[in-house]
């Protein structure tokens, strides 16, 4: 029995096979997202989920509960959860802006868009071809790919600013005209017309955020499977891996 056969037999018995490992595809990794960015991402995802679910029930309340009204506080709990998640979203955004200043350059990608760079738009075209299945592989992006960067800036950052402003404007109505929320965001209501207009746009914004999150999750899973570079696990470990 030659050395290769002996190695194969040992591999069958023990599960080890160094030669197969040596012939296997190599994986390279680059540290991208620091711990505060990763922590913010998952807390933010939880806050948006709570906001979407509770916001739906605030806009479309549950049927009347049986029994005495004093025995139930369901909508009160739903509104409390919504307000709490709203605070977490807003405070988290402030913290994320701070880390964009003190963190690495990847932490700033969420808040900047190099629209005057020709190289950026060339890569946007590359990603359009990739999503349209016109090219076999995308470029190897260490941070956000150009389309994802545009989506995060417009679909998350600007959109979140809108949701925070309209949300706290309505919140200020409940707290009263002398509240901090009314002082900081009271201008939103007359700007948009009246209170009901703000309610309507805020509720429509919720559905916009749901659509964005759905596309975001789809794109992340697609890139993990087809792009041969890690996406989801990168937001856990911080490392972007590339498979040869």
Coordinates of C-alpha atoms in Angstrom, one line a residue:
X1 CA 0.0 0.0 0.0
X2 CA 1.5 3.3 -1.1
X3 CA 1.7 6.5 1.0
X4 CA -1.4 8.1 -0.6
X5 CA -3.5 5.0 0.0
X6 CA -2.3 4.8 3.6
X7 CA -3.2 8.5 4.1
X8 CA -6.6 7.9 2.6
X9 CA -7.2 4.9 4.9
X10 CA -6.1 6.9 7.9
X11 CA -8.4 9.7 6.8
X12 CA -11.4 7.3 6.6
X13 CA -10.7 6.1 10.1
X14 CA -9.9 9.4 11.8
X15 CA -11.6 12.0 9.7
X16 CA -8.2 13.8 9.1
X17 CA -6.9 14.5 5.6
X18 CA -4.0 17.0 5.5
X19 CA -3.5 16.5 1.7
X20 CA -7.1 17.4 1.0
X21 CA -6.8 20.5 3.2
X22 CA -3.6 21.5 1.3
X23 CA -5.5 21.2 -2.0
X24 CA -8.5 23.1 -0.7
X25 CA -9.5 26.6 -1.7
X26 CA -7.8 29.4 0.3
X27 CA -9.8 31.9 2.3
X28 CA -8.5 35.4 3.0
X29 CA -10.0 37.7 5.7
X30 CA -9.8 41.4 6.4
X31 CA -10.9 43.1 9.6
X32 CA -13.7 45.6 8.7
X33 CA -16.3 46.4 11.3
X34 CA -15.3 47.2 14.8
X35 CA -17.2 45.9 17.8
X36 CA -19.3 49.1 18.4
X37 CA -20.5 49.0 14.8
X38 CA -21.5 45.4 15.1
X39 CA -23.2 45.9 18.4
X40 CA -25.1 48.9 17.0
X41 CA -26.2 46.9 13.9
X42 CA -27.9 44.1 15.9
X43 CA -29.5 46.4 18.5
X44 CA -30.7 48.7 15.7
X45 CA -32.1 45.7 13.8
X46 CA -34.1 44.7 17.0
X47 CA -35.3 48.2 17.5
X48 CA -36.6 48.5 13.9
X49 CA -38.4 45.1 14.2
X50 CA -40.1 46.3 17.4
X51 CA -41.0 49.6 15.8
X52 CA -42.4 48.0 12.7
X53 CA -44.6 45.5 14.6
X54 CA -45.9 47.9 17.2
X55 CA -46.3 50.7 14.6
X56 CA -48.5 48.4 12.5
X57 CA -50.8 47.8 15.5
X58 CA -50.8 51.5 16.4
X59 CA -52.0 52.2 12.9
X60 CA -54.4 49.2 12.8
X61 CA -55.4 48.6 16.4
X62 CA -56.6 45.3 17.6
X63 CA -60.4 44.6 18.0
X64 CA -62.0 45.6 21.3
X65 CA -60.9 43.4 24.1
X66 CA -63.6 41.6 26.2
X67 CA -64.3 42.5 29.8
X68 CA -63.7 45.7 31.7
X69 CA -61.5 48.3 30.1
X70 CA -59.6 48.7 33.4
X71 CA -58.5 45.1 33.1
X72 CA -56.6 45.7 29.9
X73 CA -53.7 47.9 28.9
X74 CA -52.6 46.1 25.7
X75 CA -52.4 49.2 23.4
X76 CA -50.7 51.0 26.2
X77 CA -48.0 48.4 26.3
X78 CA -47.7 48.4 22.5
X79 CA -47.3 52.2 22.5
X80 CA -44.7 52.0 25.3
X81 CA -42.7 49.4 23.4
X82 CA -42.9 51.6 20.3
X83 CA -41.7 54.7 22.2
X84 CA -38.9 52.8 23.9
X85 CA -37.7 51.3 20.5
X86 CA -37.9 54.8 19.0
X87 CA -35.6 56.2 21.8
X88 CA -33.1 53.3 21.2
X89 CA -33.2 54.0 17.4
X90 CA -32.5 57.7 17.9
X91 CA -29.8 57.3 20.6
X92 CA -28.2 54.5 18.6
X93 CA -28.0 56.8 15.5
X94 CA -26.3 59.5 17.6
X95 CA -23.8 56.9 18.9
X96 CA -23.3 55.6 15.4
X97 CA -22.5 59.1 14.1
X98 CA -20.0 59.5 16.9
X99 CA -18.3 56.2 16.1
X100 CA -18.1 57.3 12.4
X101 CA -15.9 60.1 13.6
X102 CA -13.6 58.1 16.0
X103 CA -13.8 54.7 14.3
X104 CA -12.0 53.3 11.2
X105 CA -12.8 54.5 7.7
X106 CA -15.3 51.7 7.2
X107 CA -17.4 53.2 10.0
X108 CA -17.9 56.4 7.9
X109 CA -19.3 54.6 4.8
X110 CA -22.8 54.8 6.1
X111 CA -22.8 58.6 6.2
X112 CA -20.8 59.5 3.1
X113 CA -21.5 59.0 -0.6
X114 CA -18.7 59.7 -3.2
X115 CA -21.0 60.9 -5.9
X116 CA -18.3 62.9 -7.6
X117 CA -16.0 59.9 -8.0
X118 CA -16.0 58.3 -11.5
X119 CA -14.5 55.1 -10.0
X120 CA -17.5 54.9 -7.6
X121 CA -20.0 55.0 -10.5
X122 CA -18.1 52.4 -12.5
X123 CA -18.4 50.0 -9.6
X124 CA -22.1 50.9 -9.3
X125 CA -22.5 49.7 -12.9
X126 CA -20.5 46.6 -12.1
X127 CA -22.9 45.8 -9.2
X128 CA -25.9 46.5 -11.5
X129 CA -24.5 43.9 -13.9
X130 CA -23.9 41.5 -11.0
X131 CA -27.4 41.8 -9.7
X132 CA -28.8 41.4 -13.2
X133 CA -26.8 38.1 -13.6
X134 CA -24.7 39.6 -16.5
X135 CA -21.3 38.9 -15.0
X136 CA -20.1 35.7 -13.2
X137 CA -18.6 37.5 -10.1
X138 CA -18.6 40.9 -8.5
X139 CA -15.5 42.8 -7.4
X140 CA -14.1 42.0 -4.0
X141 CA -15.3 44.8 -1.7
X142 CA -13.8 45.0 1.7
X143 CA -16.5 47.5 3.0
X144 CA -19.9 48.1 1.5
X145 CA -20.2 47.6 -2.2
X146 CA -21.1 50.8 -4.0
X147 CA -24.8 50.0 -4.4
X148 CA -25.1 48.8 -0.8
X149 CA -23.4 52.1 0.2
X150 CA -26.0 54.1 -1.7
X151 CA -28.8 52.0 -0.3
X152 CA -27.6 52.4 3.3
X153 CA -27.1 56.2 2.9
X154 CA -30.5 56.9 1.2
X155 CA -32.6 53.9 2.3
X156 CA -31.4 53.8 5.9
X157 CA -29.6 57.0 7.1
X158 CA -31.8 59.7 5.4
X159 CA -34.9 57.6 5.9
X160 CA -34.2 57.1 9.6
X161 CA -33.7 60.8 10.0
X162 CA -37.2 61.3 8.5
X163 CA -38.7 58.6 10.7
X164 CA -37.1 60.0 13.9
X165 CA -38.2 63.6 13.0
X166 CA -41.8 62.7 12.3
X167 CA -42.0 60.2 15.2
X168 CA -40.8 62.6 17.8
X169 CA -42.9 65.4 16.4
X170 CA -46.0 63.2 17.1
X171 CA -44.5 62.2 20.4
X172 CA -44.1 65.9 21.3
X173 CA -47.9 66.4 20.8
X174 CA -48.6 63.9 23.6
X175 CA -46.0 65.3 25.9
X176 CA -47.2 68.9 25.5
X177 CA -46.0 72.1 23.9
X178 CA -43.4 72.7 26.6
X179 CA -41.7 69.3 26.2
X180 CA -38.3 68.8 24.7
X181 CA -39.8 66.8 21.8
X182 CA -42.1 69.7 20.9
X183 CA -39.3 72.2 21.0
X184 CA -37.0 70.2 18.9
X185 CA -39.4 68.6 16.4
X186 CA -42.6 70.7 16.7
X187 CA -41.7 72.4 13.4
X188 CA -42.2 69.2 11.5
X189 CA -46.0 69.3 11.8
X190 CA -46.7 72.7 10.3
X191 CA -44.0 72.0 7.6
X192 CA -46.0 68.9 6.5
X193 CA -49.4 70.4 6.9
X194 CA -51.1 69.1 9.9
X195 CA -50.8 66.3 12.5
X196 CA -52.8 63.8 10.5
X197 CA -50.4 64.3 7.5
X198 CA -47.5 63.5 9.8
X199 CA -49.2 60.4 11.0
X200 CA -49.9 59.3 7.4
X201 CA -46.3 59.9 6.2
X202 CA -44.8 58.2 9.3
X203 CA -47.0 55.2 8.7
X204 CA -46.1 55.0 5.1
X205 CA -42.5 55.4 6.1
X206 CA -42.8 52.3 8.2
X207 CA -43.7 50.3 5.1
X208 CA -40.8 51.9 3.3
X209 CA -38.5 50.7 6.1
X210 CA -39.9 47.2 5.9
X211 CA -39.2 47.1 2.2
X212 CA -35.7 48.3 2.7
X213 CA -35.0 45.7 5.4
X214 CA -36.4 42.9 3.2
X215 CA -34.1 43.9 0.3
X216 CA -31.2 44.4 2.7
X217 CA -31.5 40.8 4.1
X218 CA -32.1 39.4 0.6
X219 CA -28.9 41.1 -0.8
X220 CA -26.8 40.0 2.2
X221 CA -27.9 36.3 1.9
X222 CA -27.4 36.5 -1.9
X223 CA -23.9 37.8 -1.6
X224 CA -23.0 35.2 1.1
X225 CA -24.1 32.4 -1.3
X226 CA -23.1 33.7 -4.7
X227 CA -20.5 36.4 -4.2
X228 CA -18.0 34.2 -2.4
X229 CA -17.5 36.8 0.2
X230 CA -18.9 36.9 3.7
X231 CA -21.7 39.4 4.6
X232 CA -23.8 38.2 7.5
X233 CA -20.9 36.6 9.4
X234 CA -18.9 39.8 9.0
X235 CA -21.4 41.6 11.2
X236 CA -20.8 38.9 13.9
X237 CA -17.0 38.6 13.7
X238 CA -16.0 41.8 12.1
X239 CA -13.9 40.0 9.4
X240 CA -14.8 40.0 5.8
X241 CA -13.7 36.7 4.2
X242 CA -13.0 36.1 0.5
X243 CA -13.1 32.6 -1.0
X244 CA -10.9 31.8 -3.9

